[in-house]
CSV table of C-alpha atoms in Angstrom, one decimal:
chain,number,residue,atom,x,y,z
A,1,ARG,CA,-12.3,0.3,9.8
A,2,GLU,CA,-14.2,3.5,10.8
A,3,VAL,CA,-11.8,4.1,13.7
A,4,GLY,CA,-8.8,3.9,11.4
A,5,ILE,CA,-10.5,6.3,8.9
A,6,ARG,CA,-11.1,8.8,11.7
A,7,ARG,CA,-7.5,8.5,13.0
A,8,ALA,CA,-6.2,9.1,9.5
A,9,TYR,CA,-8.3,12.2,8.9
A,10,ALA,CA,-7.5,13.4,12.4
A,11,ALA,CA,-3.8,13.2,11.6
A,12,VAL,CA,-4.3,15.0,8.3
A,13,THR,CA,-6.1,17.9,10.2
A,14,ARG,CA,-3.0,18.1,12.5
A,15,TRP,CA,-0.7,18.1,9.4
A,16,ASP,CA,0.8,14.9,10.8
A,17,TYR,CA,1.1,13.3,7.4
A,18,ALA,CA,3.4,10.5,8.5
A,19,ALA,CA,0.8,9.3,11.1
A,20,ALA,CA,-1.9,9.7,8.4
A,21,ILE,CA,0.0,7.5,6.0
A,22,GLU,CA,0.5,4.9,8.6
A,23,GLN,CA,-3.3,4.8,9.3
A,24,PHE,CA,-4.1,4.8,5.5
A,25,GLU,CA,-1.8,1.9,5.0
A,26,LYS,CA,-3.3,-0.1,7.9
A,27,LEU,CA,-6.7,0.3,6.2
A,28,GLN,CA,-5.3,-1.4,3.1
A,29,ILE,CA,-7.4,1.0,1.0
A,30,GLU,CA,-5.7,-0.1,-2.2
A,31,ALA,CA,-7.3,-3.6,-1.7
A,32,GLN,CA,-10.8,-2.3,-0.9
A,33,PRO,CA,-13.7,-2.6,-3.4
A,34,ALA,CA,-14.1,0.5,-5.6
A,35,SER,CA,-16.5,3.1,-4.4
A,36,TYR,CA,-16.6,6.9,-4.2
A,37,ALA,CA,-15.8,6.8,-0.5
A,38,ASN,CA,-12.7,4.6,-1.1
A,39,THR,CA,-11.6,6.8,-3.9
A,40,VAL,CA,-11.7,9.8,-1.5
A,41,LEU,CA,-9.6,7.8,1.0
A,42,ARG,CA,-7.1,7.0,-1.8
A,43,VAL,CA,-6.9,10.7,-2.9
A,44,ASN,CA,-6.2,11.7,0.7
A,45,TYR,CA,-3.6,9.0,1.1
A,46,ALA,CA,-1.9,10.1,-2.1
A,47,GLY,CA,-2.1,13.7,-0.8
A,48,ALA,CA,-0.3,12.7,2.4
A,49,LEU,CA,2.4,10.9,0.4
A,50,VAL,CA,2.9,14.0,-1.7
A,51,ALA,CA,3.1,16.2,1.4
A,52,GLU,CA,5.7,13.9,2.8
A,53,ARG,CA,7.6,14.0,-0.5
A,54,SER,CA,7.1,10.2,-1.1
A,55,PHE,CA,6.7,10.9,-4.8
A,56,GLU,CA,7.8,7.5,-6.0
A,57,LYS,CA,5.1,5.9,-3.9
A,58,ALA,CA,2.5,8.5,-4.8
A,59,ARG,CA,2.9,8.4,-8.6
A,60,PRO,CA,1.4,5.0,-9.3
A,61,ILE,CA,-1.5,5.7,-7.0
A,62,LEU,CA,-2.1,9.1,-8.6
A,63,ASP,CA,-2.0,7.5,-12.1
A,64,SER,CA,-4.5,4.8,-11.0
A,65,LEU,CA,-6.7,7.5,-9.4
A,66,LEU,CA,-6.7,9.6,-12.5
A,67,ASP,CA,-7.9,6.7,-14.6
A,68,GLU,CA,-10.6,5.8,-12.1
A,69,CYS,CA,-11.8,9.4,-11.7
A,70,ARG,CA,-12.1,9.8,-15.5
A,71,ARG,CA,-13.9,6.5,-15.9
A,72,GLU,CA,-16.3,7.1,-13.0
A,73,ARG,CA,-16.7,10.9,-13.8
A,74,TYR,CA,-15.6,12.0,-10.4
A,75,ARG,CA,-14.7,15.5,-11.8
A,76,LEU,CA,-13.9,17.2,-8.5
A,77,LEU,CA,-11.6,14.3,-7.4
A,78,GLU,CA,-10.0,14.3,-10.9
A,79,ASN,CA,-9.1,18.0,-10.4
A,80,VAL,CA,-7.5,17.2,-7.0
A,81,VAL,CA,-5.5,14.4,-8.5
A,82,HIS,CA,-4.2,16.7,-11.3
A,83,GLU,CA,-3.2,19.2,-8.6
A,84,LEU,CA,-1.3,16.6,-6.6
A,85,ARG,CA,0.4,15.3,-9.7
A,86,VAL,CA,2.0,18.7,-10.5
A,87,GLN,CA,3.4,19.2,-7.0
């Protein structure tokens, strides 16, 4: 799992969002237990989807993230989710 996370973030730093999406999907982050670290992964996954203009796929993830960030009071992540939603 750690290797996949590092590969996903390495792809993001190269602006290779297609490769990042592939890595995020291999990690099956949507099925992982809720935690701050997993929420950060999901925000980055959603960001990569938005960057690749996969809005239909990103929208339900962003909606779920917004609810989670509000519930858990992850204010910084909530702001990032709002920003991604308006792009």
